[in-house]
mmCIF file of C-alpha atoms in Angstrom:
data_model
loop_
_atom_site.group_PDB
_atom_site.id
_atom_site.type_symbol
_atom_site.label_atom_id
_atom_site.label_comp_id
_atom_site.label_asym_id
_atom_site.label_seq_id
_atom_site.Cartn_x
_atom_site.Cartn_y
_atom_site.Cartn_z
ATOM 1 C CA UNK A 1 21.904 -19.223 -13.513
ATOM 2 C CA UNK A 2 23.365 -15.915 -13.574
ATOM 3 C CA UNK A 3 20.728 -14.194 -15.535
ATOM 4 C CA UNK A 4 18.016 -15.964 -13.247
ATOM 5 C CA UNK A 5 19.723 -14.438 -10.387
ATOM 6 C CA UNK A 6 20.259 -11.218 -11.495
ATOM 7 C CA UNK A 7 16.767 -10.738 -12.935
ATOM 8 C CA UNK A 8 15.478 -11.722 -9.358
ATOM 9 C CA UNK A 9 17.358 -8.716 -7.638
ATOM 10 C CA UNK A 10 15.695 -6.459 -10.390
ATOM 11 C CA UNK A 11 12.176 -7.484 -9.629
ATOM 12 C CA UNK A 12 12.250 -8.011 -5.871
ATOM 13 C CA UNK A 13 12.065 -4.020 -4.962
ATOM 14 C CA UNK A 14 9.675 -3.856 -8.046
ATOM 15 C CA UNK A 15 7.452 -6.047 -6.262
ATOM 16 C CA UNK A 16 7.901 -3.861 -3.202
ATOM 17 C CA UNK A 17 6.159 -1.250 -4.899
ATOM 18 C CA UNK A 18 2.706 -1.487 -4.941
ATOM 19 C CA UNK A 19 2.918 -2.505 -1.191
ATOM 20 C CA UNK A 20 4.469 1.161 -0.753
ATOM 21 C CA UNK A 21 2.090 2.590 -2.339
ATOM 22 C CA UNK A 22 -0.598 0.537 -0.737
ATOM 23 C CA UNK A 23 0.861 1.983 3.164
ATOM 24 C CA UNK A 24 1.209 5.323 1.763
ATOM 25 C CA UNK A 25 -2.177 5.570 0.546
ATOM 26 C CA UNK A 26 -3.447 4.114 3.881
ATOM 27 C CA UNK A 27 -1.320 6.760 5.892
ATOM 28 C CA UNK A 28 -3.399 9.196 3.494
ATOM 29 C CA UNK A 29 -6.753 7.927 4.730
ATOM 30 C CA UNK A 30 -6.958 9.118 8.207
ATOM 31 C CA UNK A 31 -6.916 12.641 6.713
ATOM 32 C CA UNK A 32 -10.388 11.961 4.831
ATOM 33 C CA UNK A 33 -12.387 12.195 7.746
ATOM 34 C CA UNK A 34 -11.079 15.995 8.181
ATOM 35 C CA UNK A 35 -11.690 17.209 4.863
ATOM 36 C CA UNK A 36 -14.329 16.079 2.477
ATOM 37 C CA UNK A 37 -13.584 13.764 -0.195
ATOM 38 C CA UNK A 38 -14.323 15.690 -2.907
ATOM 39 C CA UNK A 39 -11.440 18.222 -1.989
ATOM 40 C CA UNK A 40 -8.903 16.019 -0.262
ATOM 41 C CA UNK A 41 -9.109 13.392 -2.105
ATOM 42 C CA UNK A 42 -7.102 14.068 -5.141
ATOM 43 C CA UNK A 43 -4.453 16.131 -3.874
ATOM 44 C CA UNK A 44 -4.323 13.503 -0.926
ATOM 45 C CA UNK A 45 -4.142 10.308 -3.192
ATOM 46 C CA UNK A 46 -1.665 11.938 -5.833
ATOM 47 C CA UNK A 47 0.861 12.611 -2.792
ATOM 48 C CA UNK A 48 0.590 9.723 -1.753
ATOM 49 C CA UNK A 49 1.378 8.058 -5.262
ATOM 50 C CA UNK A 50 3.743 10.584 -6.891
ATOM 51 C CA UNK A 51 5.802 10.858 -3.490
ATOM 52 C CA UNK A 52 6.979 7.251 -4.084
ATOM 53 C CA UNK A 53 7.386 6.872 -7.976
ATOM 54 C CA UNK A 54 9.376 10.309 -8.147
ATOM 55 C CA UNK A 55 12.205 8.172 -6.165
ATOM 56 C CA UNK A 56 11.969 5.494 -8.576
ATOM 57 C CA UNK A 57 12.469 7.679 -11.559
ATOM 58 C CA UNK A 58 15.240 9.839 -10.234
ATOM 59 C CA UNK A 59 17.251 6.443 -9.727
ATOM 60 C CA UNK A 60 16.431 5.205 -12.846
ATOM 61 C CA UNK A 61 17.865 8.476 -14.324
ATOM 62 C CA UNK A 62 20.928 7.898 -12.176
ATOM 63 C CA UNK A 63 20.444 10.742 -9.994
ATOM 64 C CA UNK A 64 23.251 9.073 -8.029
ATOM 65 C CA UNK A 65 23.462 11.636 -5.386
ATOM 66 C CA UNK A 66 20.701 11.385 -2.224
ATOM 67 C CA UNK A 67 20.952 15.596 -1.806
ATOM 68 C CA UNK A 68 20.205 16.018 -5.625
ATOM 69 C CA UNK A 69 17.766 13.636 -5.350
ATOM 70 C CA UNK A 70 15.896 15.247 -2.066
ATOM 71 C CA UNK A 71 16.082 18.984 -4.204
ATOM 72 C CA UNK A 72 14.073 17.764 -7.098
ATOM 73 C CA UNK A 73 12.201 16.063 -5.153
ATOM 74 C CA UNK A 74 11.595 19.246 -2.471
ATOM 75 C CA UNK A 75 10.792 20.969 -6.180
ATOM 76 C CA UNK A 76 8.695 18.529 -7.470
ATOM 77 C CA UNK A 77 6.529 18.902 -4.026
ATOM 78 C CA UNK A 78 6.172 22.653 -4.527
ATOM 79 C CA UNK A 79 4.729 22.639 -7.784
ATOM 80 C CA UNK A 80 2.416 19.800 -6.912
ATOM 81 C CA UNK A 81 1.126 21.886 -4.033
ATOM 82 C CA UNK A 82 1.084 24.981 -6.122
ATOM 83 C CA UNK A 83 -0.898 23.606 -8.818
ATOM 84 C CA UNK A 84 -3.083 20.338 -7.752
ATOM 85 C CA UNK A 85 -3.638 21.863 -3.797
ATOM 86 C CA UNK A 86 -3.575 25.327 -3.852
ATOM 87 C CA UNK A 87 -5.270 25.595 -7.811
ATOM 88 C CA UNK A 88 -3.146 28.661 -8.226
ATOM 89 C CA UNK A 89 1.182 28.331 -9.647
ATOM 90 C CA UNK A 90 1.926 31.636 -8.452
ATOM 91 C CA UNK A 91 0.780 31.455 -4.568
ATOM 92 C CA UNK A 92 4.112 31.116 -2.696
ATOM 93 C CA UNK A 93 3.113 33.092 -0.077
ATOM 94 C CA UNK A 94 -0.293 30.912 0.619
ATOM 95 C CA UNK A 95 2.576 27.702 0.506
ATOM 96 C CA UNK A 96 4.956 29.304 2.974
ATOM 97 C CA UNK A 97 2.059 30.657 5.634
ATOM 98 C CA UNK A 98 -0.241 26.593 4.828
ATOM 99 C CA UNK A 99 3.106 24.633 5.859
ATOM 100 C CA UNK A 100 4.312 27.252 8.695
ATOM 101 C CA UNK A 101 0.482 28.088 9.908
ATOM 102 C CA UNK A 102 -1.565 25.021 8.823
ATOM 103 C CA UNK A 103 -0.887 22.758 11.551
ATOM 104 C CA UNK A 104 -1.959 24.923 14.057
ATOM 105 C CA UNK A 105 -4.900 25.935 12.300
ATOM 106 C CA UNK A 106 -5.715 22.598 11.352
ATOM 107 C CA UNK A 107 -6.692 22.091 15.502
ATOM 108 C CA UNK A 108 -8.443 25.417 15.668
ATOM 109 C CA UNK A 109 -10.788 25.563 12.659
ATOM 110 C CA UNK A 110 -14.356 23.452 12.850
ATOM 111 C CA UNK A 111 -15.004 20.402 10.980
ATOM 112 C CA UNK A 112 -14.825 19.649 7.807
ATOM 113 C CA UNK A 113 -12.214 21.586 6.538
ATOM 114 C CA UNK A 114 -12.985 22.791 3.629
ATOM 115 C CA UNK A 115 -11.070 26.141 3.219
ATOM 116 C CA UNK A 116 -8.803 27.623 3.180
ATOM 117 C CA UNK A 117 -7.338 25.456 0.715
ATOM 118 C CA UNK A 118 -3.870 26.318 2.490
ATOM 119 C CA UNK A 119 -5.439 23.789 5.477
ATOM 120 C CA UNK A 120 -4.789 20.733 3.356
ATOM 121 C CA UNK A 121 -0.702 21.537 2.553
ATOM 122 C CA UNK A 122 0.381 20.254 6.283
ATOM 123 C CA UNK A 123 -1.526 16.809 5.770
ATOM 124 C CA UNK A 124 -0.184 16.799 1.762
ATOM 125 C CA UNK A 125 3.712 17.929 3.148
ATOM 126 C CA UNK A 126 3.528 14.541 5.783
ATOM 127 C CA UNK A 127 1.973 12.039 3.231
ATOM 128 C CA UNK A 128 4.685 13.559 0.607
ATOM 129 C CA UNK A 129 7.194 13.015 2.694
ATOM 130 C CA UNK A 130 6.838 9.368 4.210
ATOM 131 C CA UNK A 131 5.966 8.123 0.635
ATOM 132 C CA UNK A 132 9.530 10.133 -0.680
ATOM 133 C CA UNK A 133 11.296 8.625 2.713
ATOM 134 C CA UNK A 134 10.125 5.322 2.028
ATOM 135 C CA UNK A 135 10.420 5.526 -1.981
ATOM 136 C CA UNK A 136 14.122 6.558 -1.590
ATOM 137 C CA UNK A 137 14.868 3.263 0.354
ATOM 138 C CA UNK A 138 13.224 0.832 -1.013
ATOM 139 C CA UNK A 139 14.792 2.389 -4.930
ATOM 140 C CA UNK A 140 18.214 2.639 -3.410
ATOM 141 C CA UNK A 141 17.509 -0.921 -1.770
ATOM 142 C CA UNK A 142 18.235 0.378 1.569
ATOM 143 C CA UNK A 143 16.641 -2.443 3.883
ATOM 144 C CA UNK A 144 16.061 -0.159 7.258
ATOM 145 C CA UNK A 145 12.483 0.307 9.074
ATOM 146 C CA UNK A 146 12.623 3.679 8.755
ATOM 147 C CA UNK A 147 10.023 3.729 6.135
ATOM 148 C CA UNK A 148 7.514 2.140 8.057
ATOM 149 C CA UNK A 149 7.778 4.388 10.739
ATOM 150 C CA UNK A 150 7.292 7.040 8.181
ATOM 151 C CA UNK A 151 4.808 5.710 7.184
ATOM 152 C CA UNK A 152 2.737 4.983 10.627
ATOM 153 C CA UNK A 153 3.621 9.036 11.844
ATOM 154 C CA UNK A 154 1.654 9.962 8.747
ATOM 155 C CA UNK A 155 -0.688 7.487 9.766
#
């Protein structure tokens, strides 16, 4: 009865899963109507997937520690943006000025967006970081609403 019991508390979160990747990847779709598909789409959708198994992994690798866990994650983020969003490893400068700059240029530039590519890191950063918010608690099997709410202010 043990076993049956125990094997149930290992599959619950797993089931939680797919339903956090399901919200994240809804939270993604708003941003679809401001930049075409065929540029957002990947770098949108991979956010919004990678930003909640990189959680999973890191506990599964007993990465005990939440601020450990939060740096590789933070440097997991950059090189995603690097390479799959700004198609170039070595552009820190284009990273720093797209999350300090690209919100505000997001409101002044027509639609679509289509470039800079630098645009699409503010709208990457958000979905990256509601699916890591709400990756970390359901992996840590923190029961809290705060990922939903994460997940409806990338929304």
């Amino acid at each position: 009865m043990r076993s049956i019991a125990a094997a149930l508390r290992r599959i619950v979160p797993m089931l939680l899963v797919p339903l956090c990747l399901a919200g994240c990847l809804l939270a993604a779709a708003p941003w679809l109507r401001s930049f075409p598909l065929s540029i957002a789409g990947v770098p949108l959708a991979g956010a919004a997937v990678l930003s909640v198994i990189v959680p999973f992994v890191l506990v599964q690798l007993r990465v005990g520690r939440l601020a450990v866990a939060v740096l590789i994650d933070v440097v997991i983020f950059v090189v995603y943006a690097l390479i799959v969003v700004l198609h170039d490893p070595t552009n820190f400068g284009g990273l720093v000025q797209g999350l300090y700059r690209g919100p505000s240029q997001l409101l002044t530039f027509a639609l679509p967006l289509v470039s800079p590519r630098t645009l699409m890191l503010a709208p990457v950063a958000v979905i990256w970081a509601a699916g890591a918010l709400a990756g970390e608690c359901i992996a840590r099997r923190w029961y809290t609403l705060l990922p939903y709410f994460g997940l409806l202010i990338a929304f």
